[in-house]
Amino acid sequence: MRLRRRKEQPKRATRPASVAPTPDPVGLSAHAIHGHLLTAPDGTWAWFRLGPQQWRFKSATERAAILDASTIRWADLAGYRVHLRRTAHPTPWDVWARKLDRATPHPLPTGPGAPSWPDYLVGAQTRIHEMGARTPTTYLGVRITGRRHSPDELAQITDYRHGNTNTTIIKTRDSLEKVADTIRKEGFNGRPVTSRQLGWLIHASVGLGVPVSVDSLAGDADGWLPHQMTDFSNPVRAYAPSLASTTTLHVLRNGDEHQRHVAVLEVGRMSDRDGTDPSRDPWMAHSDRMPFPVEWSAMFDVLDGPTTAGSAEFTRRRAESLEEHYREHDETPPPAVGRGIEDAVRIEDEVNEGDREVAVRLTGPIYAAVSAETEHEAKKWAGELASAYSLHEKIALHHGYGQYDRYRAFIPGELSPAIGFQRWMPAYYAVTAVPNVASRIGDAEGPYLGMNGHSAVFFDPTFGPRNRGSGLVLIGGGLGSGKSSLGGAIAEPAARRGHRVVIFDPSGPLARLCDLPHLAPNAQHVELSGAEAGTLNPYWLVPQPRAGDFSERGYQAAVREADAERRDLATDALTMLLPPQVIERNAAAAAAIERVVNACGGSYATNPWRVVRALEAGNDVEREIGGMLRSVATMKGASLIFPADEHAATVEGTDSLPDATLTVLTMRGMVTPPTGVERAHWNRAERMAAPVLHLAARYAMRAMYADQAPKVILTDETGIIAAGASSFRSFLNRGALDSRKNNAMFGVLSQNPAHLLKIDPEIVNIVGAAFWGRATDEGAAAAALRILGVPDGHGYEKVLRNLEHGVGDFVMRDWHGNVDRVRIDLGWRPDLLDALDTNPPDPTVSTYDERAWTDELVVDS
Amino acid sequence: MPVVRTDDAAKRLRYIYLGPSNWRLPVDVRFPSLGMFLVLCIFGWLLSFSLTPTFRLALVFCVGATIIAGLVTKKVMKHVDHDRPIRYWLAVIRSELSTPRPPADQRSHRR
């Protein structure tokens, strides 16, 4: 053959390149499509799309329930042939951008030269496209009959309006109804595809790895007739040299010619597995971890117990006779024979005596495909995929010959090669593939936040409140986990959308957001340390409820509640200003403050001096406390609590926050109370800081009540925790409830999950969404899991502890309660990344010119 | 949840012939190997008798054909297993023969 080809080559070389023979377009076996029905040479198929199955961060019990439900669904499909196709839809970034733009009627105006809102949208779309964002999707085709129905008959099968007396049509329709009913149920949660979706799948399968153009789907709304089926195959030419390891595709889409090389691998030996093991992915979904897209195709015959009983008996007898033959020769059979007999006995028992779902077997080949622009890359990726599966899933993937036929096995309606690499597995093993594992997290409405594997994550800060949920968002993690960067990554796009953003960042790095050119004209940095005396008066930090938000009875209750909260806040703040020894040694002191504060009432904008004067007019203990408070009232920090005018009812100019779109409140120079050190050991500055930091957080919170427009409030936990449990609990409760009423995201940056749980064990019930970065130890990881709503003790602590440091790796719980890993993506925003970098400069990077130093040492001799 | 497994361990087993009960063959013979060896032998013998002029020479060629059949069988059967039976390789050959070939100007492929 080779010699003959060499002789022919010179003749062909004489032909002009333009008339060189090219392969014919890929011919499809599918005959016609109507709705979700497709006629193929081996019968009529119905195609469905399986619903996303939440899997990650589920407990073993929940996972077992999911697997059980799926096993029953497979058992329901016994007797049918199925074609499972796992592919990935590209993220529709253009649709997302249009939607986000529509939801942003008043973006922040920017000055000349500064990046505008449209610039953001274009940049985000480009980034999503560059990242190859996609969503894994699973389709399931079921052969509902072995009869090839004509296009007219397909229409009659799905037309329920008119009765039909044709028994063939009636039988097929009955079969379709049974299959559709099965696939709709828990375990598959599927629904019939539209003809457009089926068209997309065929296009995507014929041109593996090539984007499907929208124009190519603009066919008949009901489907494709036989003469229209060439729409799928005409722009695709596939070929492969003899014994090639890839199939080459030439695809014409949207006027562009694409060339892809497709390598198909066959699934070989598969290891034993515990489907609920959290340390292992579902075996089909593991391919999502690969840096390139992987397509799956499995063609199974679903066989019930009686059908496989004969085969099971034959297998057992064969194994036993093999052992006997070895014994005849006085030889010990290899261990594989013993294992084979053990397995054969189990199989025979299951198919004969087991329950229906235990008896059902799936048999057929399973293929995985990768496609790349060059043959070298396709082969390399195929090798990497096989290596990853061998290492992590203990599944052998073989890259063999006959690539063209195996490529065709991905196309709906094609016949399976069906020889070699036939897998036999019980349904309860097949379900551990969980092909429809969900990778969706976040919402499809907000700005682009990052990636979850290969899926883009969008996060709208006010999605929760807008949908009657809590707006409380907890952002946590150890030092350097990227909490501040994440806070900034949420706040910055919100400000660009024109939403009001207020950030309380005591240490101040986030103030650099105010310097970004596109935010600067509408941003204000407020340094609270130098604010006017009385700015943090506890009595006006809890706003008066709005009558319109409540019923008449509810309003009265809300007013009483606000009144009590002001008194709590004032009591806590004033108590914290006193040396702890005074409170500890004299139990009457704390009671005295509480008594006098209650006597003064909790009406809005009460002057705290009134409490001091009342104390000074009281008994000896009260007088002593009053004197102490008067003496500290003018000290740094405490002066923010007490207005300059002892008799003023309100402090003019301090009852509202600045009018800027972005406001960053800082308290530089304020000493942070140490965590883990008893209050008795705090110095005076630390003692003063505790109530002030807390009240400053409440001050930021006031922005929530300004109006009903969407807004974002971010605050650091430092001061809140220092203020004590009761204040903290009421702070979070108010944040959760009022954020919902006022269309606000109320974000709290935290470092210690155990501390949060200690103060409020039920915190998970009021959290709308949460992000948690790398946990430093097992205890912190377990506590963080509880905040994320994930059951602890199932091995997920390890996931939190192994999150990567400093790259924005978080576990996220979204507004719907879905939990998964996300990586915050700021790589496309160097300006924002610089502004949010709170890490000190790397000491290993020296700006010192070593050469100059060396030169200095050179001494002329 | 208990550990689950495929049915592979049982399905993978293949008949092996070790010889008559009181005489052990020097090798473990798999039935497909035996079949292939016999087919190759018969083919080789027929070829020997049809191409050689004398019966004596034909017998010599038959011995050679038998040895060659044994070696070819051994070589080929290395690639035959539970996942890739002989039918699989026949299907691969059919598939390779029916695969569309690249245009003449792109036939520089080497695996």
mmCIF file of N, CA, C and O in Angstrom, chain A residues 12 21 23 67 238-245 266 269 272-274 311 315 318 321-322 325 329 331 343 346-347 361 375 401-402 404-406 419-421 423-424 426 428, chain B residues 1 3-21 23-24 28 82-84 87-89 91-92 95-96 99-104 106-107 109 111:
data_model
loop_
_atom_site.group_PDB
_atom_site.id
_atom_site.type_symbol
_atom_site.label_atom_id
_atom_site.label_comp_id
_atom_site.label_asym_id
_atom_site.label_seq_id
_atom_site.Cartn_x
_atom_site.Cartn_y
_atom_site.Cartn_z
ATOM 1 N N ARG A 12 -0.644 13.151 -8.312
ATOM 2 C CA ARG A 12 -1.559 14.064 -7.609
ATOM 3 C C ARG A 12 -0.915 15.418 -7.397
ATOM 4 O O ARG A 12 -1.605 16.417 -7.366
ATOM 5 N N PRO A 21 -8.779 16.849 -4.428
ATOM 6 C CA PRO A 21 -9.997 16.199 -3.938
ATOM 7 C C PRO A 21 -10.141 16.369 -2.439
ATOM 8 O O PRO A 21 -9.176 16.221 -1.695
ATOM 9 N N PRO A 23 -12.625 15.419 1.072
ATOM 10 C CA PRO A 23 -13.612 14.447 1.505
ATOM 11 C C PRO A 23 -15.019 15.018 1.375
ATOM 12 O O PRO A 23 -15.215 16.236 1.434
ATOM 13 N N LEU A 67 -28.184 9.114 44.466
ATOM 14 C CA LEU A 67 -27.792 7.935 43.690
ATOM 15 C C LEU A 67 -28.919 6.913 43.638
ATOM 16 O O LEU A 67 -29.175 6.304 42.595
ATOM 17 N N ALA A 238 -14.943 15.708 7.428
ATOM 18 C CA ALA A 238 -14.113 14.992 8.403
ATOM 19 C C ALA A 238 -13.287 13.942 7.685
ATOM 20 O O ALA A 238 -13.776 13.305 6.752
ATOM 21 N N TYR A 239 -12.063 13.799 8.094
ATOM 22 C CA TYR A 239 -11.214 12.767 7.493
ATOM 23 C C TYR A 239 -10.114 12.392 8.469
ATOM 24 O O TYR A 239 -9.870 13.085 9.478
ATOM 25 N N ALA A 240 -9.469 11.302 8.164
ATOM 26 C CA ALA A 240 -8.336 10.874 8.993
ATOM 27 C C ALA A 240 -7.419 10.009 8.140
ATOM 28 O O ALA A 240 -7.904 9.161 7.380
ATOM 29 N N PRO A 241 -6.125 10.219 8.215
ATOM 30 C CA PRO A 241 -5.207 9.324 7.524
ATOM 31 C C PRO A 241 -5.305 7.926 8.138
ATOM 32 O O PRO A 241 -5.845 7.757 9.232
ATOM 33 N N SER A 242 -4.777 6.942 7.456
ATOM 34 C CA SER A 242 -4.873 5.583 7.980
ATOM 35 C C SER A 242 -4.146 5.484 9.313
ATOM 36 O O SER A 242 -3.079 6.080 9.506
ATOM 37 N N LEU A 243 -4.735 4.747 10.211
ATOM 38 C CA LEU A 243 -4.201 4.506 11.557
ATOM 39 C C LEU A 243 -3.871 5.808 12.289
ATOM 40 O O LEU A 243 -2.918 5.876 13.072
ATOM 41 N N ALA A 244 -4.655 6.843 12.019
ATOM 42 C CA ALA A 244 -4.412 8.129 12.675
ATOM 43 C C ALA A 244 -4.939 8.101 14.105
ATOM 44 O O ALA A 244 -5.808 7.307 14.443
ATOM 45 N N SER A 245 -4.387 8.968 14.921
ATOM 46 C CA SER A 245 -4.855 9.026 16.306
ATOM 47 C C SER A 245 -5.867 10.145 16.515
ATOM 48 O O SER A 245 -6.342 10.338 17.627
ATOM 49 N N GLU A 266 -11.450 5.495 24.614
ATOM 50 C CA GLU A 266 -12.445 4.503 25.019
ATOM 51 C C GLU A 266 -12.235 4.148 26.484
ATOM 52 O O GLU A 266 -11.095 3.993 26.933
ATOM 53 N N ARG A 269 -11.053 -0.521 31.861
ATOM 54 C CA ARG A 269 -11.322 -1.052 33.199
ATOM 55 C C ARG A 269 -11.652 0.073 34.190
ATOM 56 O O ARG A 269 -10.998 1.122 34.185
ATOM 57 N N ASP A 272 -13.375 -0.175 41.602
ATOM 58 C CA ASP A 272 -14.469 -0.160 42.578
ATOM 59 C C ASP A 272 -14.569 1.255 43.141
ATOM 60 O O ASP A 272 -13.568 1.957 43.231
ATOM 61 N N ARG A 273 -15.765 1.662 43.544
ATOM 62 C CA ARG A 273 -15.873 3.026 44.078
ATOM 63 C C ARG A 273 -17.018 3.164 45.078
ATOM 64 O O ARG A 273 -18.012 2.439 45.023
ATOM 65 N N ASP A 274 -16.803 4.126 45.966
ATOM 66 C CA ASP A 274 -17.860 4.532 46.884
ATOM 67 C C ASP A 274 -18.419 5.834 46.324
ATOM 68 O O ASP A 274 -17.747 6.859 46.345
ATOM 69 N N SER A 311 -27.064 -14.784 30.535
ATOM 70 C CA SER A 311 -25.672 -14.363 30.398
ATOM 71 C C SER A 311 -24.941 -14.487 31.741
ATOM 72 O O SER A 311 -23.776 -14.904 31.791
ATOM 73 N N THR A 315 -21.694 -16.823 32.514
ATOM 74 C CA THR A 315 -20.462 -16.230 33.063
ATOM 75 C C THR A 315 -20.012 -17.008 34.300
ATOM 76 O O THR A 315 -18.826 -17.288 34.468
ATOM 77 N N ARG A 318 -18.700 -20.472 33.256
ATOM 78 C CA ARG A 318 -17.392 -20.344 32.605
ATOM 79 C C ARG A 318 -16.296 -20.183 33.661
ATOM 80 O O ARG A 318 -15.239 -20.816 33.595
ATOM 81 N N SER A 321 -15.837 -23.477 35.533
ATOM 82 C CA SER A 321 -15.172 -24.527 34.743
ATOM 83 C C SER A 321 -13.687 -24.206 34.581
ATOM 84 O O SER A 321 -12.855 -25.105 34.506
ATOM 85 N N LEU A 322 -13.386 -22.933 34.525
ATOM 86 C CA LEU A 322 -11.976 -22.524 34.427
ATOM 87 C C LEU A 322 -11.215 -22.968 35.679
ATOM 88 O O LEU A 322 -10.111 -23.522 35.602
ATOM 89 N N HIS A 325 -10.756 -26.667 35.614
ATOM 90 C CA HIS A 325 -9.719 -27.080 34.659
ATOM 91 C C HIS A 325 -8.325 -26.941 35.285
ATOM 92 O O HIS A 325 -7.467 -27.800 35.106
ATOM 93 N N HIS A 329 -5.410 -30.103 36.621
ATOM 94 C CA HIS A 329 -3.949 -30.157 36.419
ATOM 95 C C HIS A 329 -3.193 -29.895 37.717
ATOM 96 O O HIS A 329 -2.004 -29.559 37.668
ATOM 97 N N GLU A 331 -3.253 -27.458 39.662
ATOM 98 C CA GLU A 331 -2.689 -26.101 39.723
ATOM 99 C C GLU A 331 -3.660 -25.181 40.456
ATOM 100 O O GLU A 331 -4.887 -25.377 40.388
ATOM 101 N N ASP A 343 -17.529 -12.647 41.755
ATOM 102 C CA ASP A 343 -18.332 -11.625 41.090
ATOM 103 C C ASP A 343 -19.474 -12.245 40.302
ATOM 104 O O ASP A 343 -20.601 -11.724 40.304
ATOM 105 N N ARG A 346 -22.222 -13.138 42.566
ATOM 106 C CA ARG A 346 -22.945 -11.917 42.971
ATOM 107 C C ARG A 346 -23.873 -11.443 41.859
ATOM 108 O O ARG A 346 -25.047 -11.136 42.090
ATOM 109 N N ILE A 347 -23.349 -11.425 40.648
ATOM 110 C CA ILE A 347 -24.150 -10.926 39.510
ATOM 111 C C ILE A 347 -25.377 -11.819 39.309
ATOM 112 O O ILE A 347 -26.499 -11.327 39.156
ATOM 113 N N ARG A 361 -28.877 -3.923 34.451
ATOM 114 C CA ARG A 361 -27.502 -3.763 33.962
ATOM 115 C C ARG A 361 -27.474 -2.801 32.780
ATOM 116 O O ARG A 361 -28.436 -2.767 31.982
ATOM 117 N N GLU A 375 -3.075 18.776 15.826
ATOM 118 C CA GLU A 375 -3.085 17.352 16.139
ATOM 119 C C GLU A 375 -2.210 17.073 17.363
ATOM 120 O O GLU A 375 -2.562 16.258 18.227
ATOM 121 N N TYR A 401 -7.280 3.021 17.608
ATOM 122 C CA TYR A 401 -7.498 3.264 16.176
ATOM 123 C C TYR A 401 -9.000 3.391 15.904
ATOM 124 O O TYR A 401 -9.807 3.396 16.813
ATOM 125 N N GLY A 402 -9.298 3.498 14.634
ATOM 126 C CA GLY A 402 -10.708 3.611 14.230
ATOM 127 C C GLY A 402 -11.318 4.900 14.749
ATOM 128 O O GLY A 402 -12.479 4.926 15.162
ATOM 129 N N TYR A 404 -12.321 7.643 13.338
ATOM 130 C CA TYR A 404 -13.440 8.262 12.620
ATOM 131 C C TYR A 404 -14.779 7.702 13.106
ATOM 132 O O TYR A 404 -15.713 8.450 13.366
ATOM 133 N N ASP A 405 -14.859 6.376 13.236
ATOM 134 C CA ASP A 405 -16.110 5.769 13.695
ATOM 135 C C ASP A 405 -16.436 6.180 15.128
ATOM 136 O O ASP A 405 -17.600 6.361 15.488
ATOM 137 N N ARG A 406 -15.404 6.324 15.926
ATOM 138 C CA ARG A 406 -15.634 6.712 17.320
ATOM 139 C C ARG A 406 -16.064 8.180 17.422
ATOM 140 O O ARG A 406 -16.884 8.528 18.257
ATOM 141 N N ILE A 419 -18.486 -2.726 19.230
ATOM 142 C CA ILE A 419 -17.578 -3.869 19.350
ATOM 143 C C ILE A 419 -16.338 -3.388 20.099
ATOM 144 O O ILE A 419 -15.736 -2.386 19.753
ATOM 145 N N GLY A 420 -16.001 -4.105 21.139
ATOM 146 C CA GLY A 420 -14.823 -3.731 21.923
ATOM 147 C C GLY A 420 -15.150 -2.694 22.971
ATOM 148 O O GLY A 420 -16.074 -1.896 22.822
ATOM 149 N N PHE A 421 -14.405 -2.759 24.042
ATOM 150 C CA PHE A 421 -14.576 -1.832 25.163
ATOM 151 C C PHE A 421 -16.034 -1.739 25.601
ATOM 152 O O PHE A 421 -16.553 -0.658 25.862
ATOM 153 N N ARG A 423 -18.604 -2.034 28.239
ATOM 154 C CA ARG A 423 -18.664 -2.026 29.699
ATOM 155 C C ARG A 423 -19.968 -2.682 30.149
ATOM 156 O O ARG A 423 -21.024 -2.463 29.543
ATOM 157 N N TRP A 424 -19.860 -3.489 31.166
ATOM 158 C CA TRP A 424 -21.045 -4.077 31.816
ATOM 159 C C TRP A 424 -21.064 -3.546 33.233
ATOM 160 O O TRP A 424 -20.083 -3.703 33.966
ATOM 161 N N PRO A 426 -23.752 -2.619 36.773
ATOM 162 C CA PRO A 426 -25.094 -2.472 37.339
ATOM 163 C C PRO A 426 -25.492 -0.991 37.325
ATOM 164 O O PRO A 426 -24.622 -0.111 37.333
ATOM 165 N N TYR A 428 -26.594 0.718 39.638
ATOM 166 C CA TYR A 428 -26.144 1.452 40.826
ATOM 167 C C TYR A 428 -24.677 1.838 40.733
ATOM 168 O O TYR A 428 -24.201 2.651 41.512
ATOM 169 N N MET B 1 -22.405 4.349 52.214
ATOM 170 C CA MET B 1 -22.771 3.557 51.034
ATOM 171 C C MET B 1 -21.671 2.536 50.770
ATOM 172 O O MET B 1 -20.496 2.878 50.826
ATOM 173 N N VAL B 3 -19.085 -0.018 48.845
ATOM 174 C CA VAL B 3 -18.306 0.120 47.619
ATOM 175 C C VAL B 3 -18.986 -0.688 46.520
ATOM 176 O O VAL B 3 -19.415 -1.819 46.750
ATOM 177 N N VAL B 4 -19.121 -0.082 45.353
ATOM 178 C CA VAL B 4 -19.787 -0.781 44.241
ATOM 179 C C VAL B 4 -18.762 -1.065 43.153
ATOM 180 O O VAL B 4 -17.728 -0.412 43.082
ATOM 181 N N ARG B 5 -19.078 -2.076 42.331
ATOM 182 C CA ARG B 5 -18.123 -2.457 41.288
ATOM 183 C C ARG B 5 -18.857 -2.818 40.003
ATOM 184 O O ARG B 5 -20.054 -3.123 40.020
ATOM 185 N N THR B 6 -18.115 -2.790 38.921
ATOM 186 C CA THR B 6 -18.694 -3.183 37.629
ATOM 187 C C THR B 6 -18.752 -4.712 37.569
ATOM 188 O O THR B 6 -18.292 -5.393 38.486
ATOM 189 N N ASP B 7 -19.272 -5.228 36.468
ATOM 190 C CA ASP B 7 -19.318 -6.690 36.286
ATOM 191 C C ASP B 7 -18.080 -7.181 35.540
ATOM 192 O O ASP B 7 -18.043 -8.328 35.084
ATOM 193 N N ASP B 8 -17.094 -6.310 35.425
ATOM 194 C CA ASP B 8 -15.938 -6.628 34.585
ATOM 195 C C ASP B 8 -15.177 -7.874 35.027
ATOM 196 O O ASP B 8 -14.757 -8.673 34.196
ATOM 197 N N ALA B 9 -14.980 -8.017 36.347
ATOM 198 C CA ALA B 9 -14.117 -9.096 36.831
ATOM 199 C C ALA B 9 -14.598 -10.456 36.333
ATOM 200 O O ALA B 9 -13.792 -11.322 35.968
ATOM 201 N N ALA B 10 -15.908 -10.642 36.290
ATOM 202 C CA ALA B 10 -16.452 -11.916 35.824
ATOM 203 C C ALA B 10 -16.448 -11.997 34.304
ATOM 204 O O ALA B 10 -16.142 -13.038 33.721
ATOM 205 N N LYS B 11 -16.775 -10.862 33.668
ATOM 206 C CA LYS B 11 -16.870 -10.869 32.207
ATOM 207 C C LYS B 11 -15.496 -10.989 31.549
ATOM 208 O O LYS B 11 -15.396 -11.410 30.401
ATOM 209 N N ARG B 12 -14.466 -10.587 32.276
ATOM 210 C CA ARG B 12 -13.130 -10.559 31.705
ATOM 211 C C ARG B 12 -12.531 -11.963 31.552
ATOM 212 O O ARG B 12 -11.630 -12.169 30.754
ATOM 213 N N LEU B 13 -13.044 -12.885 32.341
ATOM 214 C CA LEU B 13 -12.462 -14.240 32.288
ATOM 215 C C LEU B 13 -12.711 -14.881 30.928
ATOM 216 O O LEU B 13 -13.791 -14.749 30.365
ATOM 217 N N ARG B 14 -11.691 -15.564 30.420
ATOM 218 C CA ARG B 14 -11.814 -16.244 29.137
ATOM 219 C C ARG B 14 -11.383 -17.706 29.306
ATOM 220 O O ARG B 14 -10.522 -18.022 30.133
ATOM 221 N N TYR B 15 -11.971 -18.588 28.517
ATOM 222 C CA TYR B 15 -11.589 -20.003 28.567
ATOM 223 C C TYR B 15 -10.102 -20.156 28.253
ATOM 224 O O TYR B 15 -9.591 -19.510 27.346
ATOM 225 N N ILE B 16 -9.464 -21.008 29.028
ATOM 226 C CA ILE B 16 -8.058 -21.320 28.778
ATOM 227 C C ILE B 16 -7.921 -22.839 28.733
ATOM 228 O O ILE B 16 -8.487 -23.555 29.571
ATOM 229 N N TYR B 17 -7.199 -23.311 27.759
ATOM 230 C CA TYR B 17 -6.984 -24.759 27.644
ATOM 231 C C TYR B 17 -5.566 -25.083 28.070
ATOM 232 O O TYR B 17 -4.599 -24.565 27.493
ATOM 233 N N LEU B 18 -5.475 -25.908 29.122
ATOM 234 C CA LEU B 18 -4.141 -26.257 29.642
ATOM 235 C C LEU B 18 -3.665 -27.615 29.099
ATOM 236 O O LEU B 18 -2.524 -28.001 29.335
ATOM 237 N N GLY B 19 -4.550 -28.336 28.411
ATOM 238 C CA GLY B 19 -4.187 -29.647 27.865
ATOM 239 C C GLY B 19 -5.102 -30.719 28.425
ATOM 240 O O GLY B 19 -5.941 -30.437 29.297
ATOM 241 N N PRO B 20 -4.969 -31.965 27.935
ATOM 242 C CA PRO B 20 -5.750 -33.070 28.499
ATOM 243 C C PRO B 20 -5.443 -33.228 29.984
ATOM 244 O O PRO B 20 -4.394 -32.790 30.452
ATOM 245 N N SER B 21 -6.323 -33.883 30.706
ATOM 246 C CA SER B 21 -6.209 -33.900 32.170
ATOM 247 C C SER B 21 -4.897 -34.505 32.676
ATOM 248 O O SER B 21 -4.420 -34.145 33.739
ATOM 249 N N TRP B 23 -2.012 -34.495 30.882
ATOM 250 C CA TRP B 23 -0.847 -33.984 30.140
ATOM 251 C C TRP B 23 -0.975 -32.468 29.998
ATOM 252 O O TRP B 23 -1.914 -31.961 29.429
ATOM 253 N N ARG B 24 -0.030 -31.748 30.563
ATOM 254 C CA ARG B 24 -0.090 -30.281 30.602
ATOM 255 C C ARG B 24 0.658 -29.712 29.398
ATOM 256 O O ARG B 24 1.812 -30.070 29.141
ATOM 257 N N ASP B 28 -0.353 -21.806 28.270
ATOM 258 C CA ASP B 28 -1.805 -21.694 28.481
ATOM 259 C C ASP B 28 -2.413 -21.211 27.166
ATOM 260 O O ASP B 28 -2.075 -20.122 26.701
ATOM 261 N N HIS B 82 -9.882 -8.875 26.701
ATOM 262 C CA HIS B 82 -11.324 -8.791 26.929
ATOM 263 C C HIS B 82 -11.928 -7.556 26.254
ATOM 264 O O HIS B 82 -13.002 -7.629 25.647
ATOM 265 N N ASP B 83 -11.241 -6.418 26.367
ATOM 266 C CA ASP B 83 -11.773 -5.195 25.784
ATOM 267 C C ASP B 83 -11.567 -5.135 24.280
ATOM 268 O O ASP B 83 -12.293 -4.426 23.581
ATOM 269 N N ARG B 84 -10.520 -5.802 23.801
ATOM 270 C CA ARG B 84 -10.221 -5.758 22.363
ATOM 271 C C ARG B 84 -10.152 -7.179 21.815
ATOM 272 O O ARG B 84 -9.063 -7.695 21.546
ATOM 273 N N ARG B 87 -12.765 -9.587 17.117
ATOM 274 C CA ARG B 87 -13.827 -8.858 16.391
ATOM 275 C C ARG B 87 -13.584 -7.356 16.424
ATOM 276 O O ARG B 87 -13.894 -6.634 15.487
ATOM 277 N N TYR B 88 -13.051 -6.900 17.531
ATOM 278 C CA TYR B 88 -12.766 -5.473 17.657
ATOM 279 C C TYR B 88 -11.746 -5.054 16.600
ATOM 280 O O TYR B 88 -11.907 -4.038 15.918
ATOM 281 N N TRP B 89 -10.688 -5.864 16.465
ATOM 282 C CA TRP B 89 -9.639 -5.499 15.509
ATOM 283 C C TRP B 89 -10.159 -5.582 14.076
ATOM 284 O O TRP B 89 -9.773 -4.762 13.226
ATOM 285 N N ALA B 91 -13.196 -4.947 13.261
ATOM 286 C CA ALA B 91 -14.009 -3.734 13.115
ATOM 287 C C ALA B 91 -13.116 -2.514 12.902
ATOM 288 O O ALA B 91 -13.451 -1.617 12.121
ATOM 289 N N VAL B 92 -11.988 -2.474 13.596
ATOM 290 C CA VAL B 92 -11.062 -1.349 13.428
ATOM 291 C C VAL B 92 -10.535 -1.330 11.992
ATOM 292 O O VAL B 92 -10.463 -0.262 11.362
ATOM 293 N N SER B 95 -13.197 -0.043 9.869
ATOM 294 C CA SER B 95 -13.342 1.392 10.106
ATOM 295 C C SER B 95 -12.232 2.175 9.408
ATOM 296 O O SER B 95 -12.485 3.187 8.759
ATOM 297 N N GLU B 96 -11.015 1.666 9.519
ATOM 298 C CA GLU B 96 -9.887 2.372 8.909
ATOM 299 C C GLU B 96 -10.027 2.406 7.390
ATOM 300 O O GLU B 96 -9.692 3.393 6.752
ATOM 301 N N THR B 99 -12.727 5.018 6.402
ATOM 302 C CA THR B 99 -12.563 6.406 6.842
ATOM 303 C C THR B 99 -12.216 7.305 5.652
ATOM 304 O O THR B 99 -11.345 6.952 4.863
ATOM 305 N N PRO B 100 -12.892 8.450 5.527
ATOM 306 C CA PRO B 100 -12.529 9.385 4.457
ATOM 307 C C PRO B 100 -11.078 9.845 4.630
ATOM 308 O O PRO B 100 -10.648 10.091 5.763
ATOM 309 N N ARG B 101 -10.372 9.929 3.565
ATOM 310 C CA ARG B 101 -8.957 10.306 3.624
ATOM 311 C C ARG B 101 -8.786 11.805 3.382
ATOM 312 O O ARG B 101 -9.628 12.442 2.746
ATOM 313 N N PRO B 102 -7.692 12.346 3.887
ATOM 314 C CA PRO B 102 -7.481 13.782 3.703
ATOM 315 C C PRO B 102 -7.213 14.128 2.248
ATOM 316 O O PRO B 102 -6.831 13.257 1.462
ATOM 317 N N PRO B 103 -7.395 15.403 1.923
ATOM 318 C CA PRO B 103 -7.058 15.839 0.569
ATOM 319 C C PRO B 103 -5.585 15.547 0.293
ATOM 320 O O PRO B 103 -4.778 15.486 1.219
ATOM 321 N N ALA B 104 -5.262 15.417 -0.965
ATOM 322 C CA ALA B 104 -3.899 15.004 -1.338
ATOM 323 C C ALA B 104 -2.835 15.922 -0.751
ATOM 324 O O ALA B 104 -1.766 15.466 -0.346
ATOM 325 N N GLN B 106 -2.668 17.266 1.977
ATOM 326 C CA GLN B 106 -2.489 17.199 3.433
ATOM 327 C C GLN B 106 -2.078 15.819 3.903
ATOM 328 O O GLN B 106 -2.168 15.490 5.078
ATOM 329 N N ARG B 107 -1.615 14.963 2.986
ATOM 330 C CA ARG B 107 -1.290 13.588 3.380
ATOM 331 C C ARG B 107 0.154 13.460 3.831
ATOM 332 O O ARG B 107 0.976 12.831 3.187
ATOM 333 N N HIS B 109 0.632 12.843 7.184
ATOM 334 C CA HIS B 109 0.462 12.398 8.571
ATOM 335 C C HIS B 109 1.289 11.161 8.900
ATOM 336 O O HIS B 109 1.405 10.260 8.101
ATOM 337 N N ARG B 111 1.644 8.678 12.454
ATOM 338 C CA ARG B 111 1.160 8.496 13.820
ATOM 339 C C ARG B 111 2.276 8.630 14.835
ATOM 340 O O ARG B 111 3.341 8.149 14.620
#
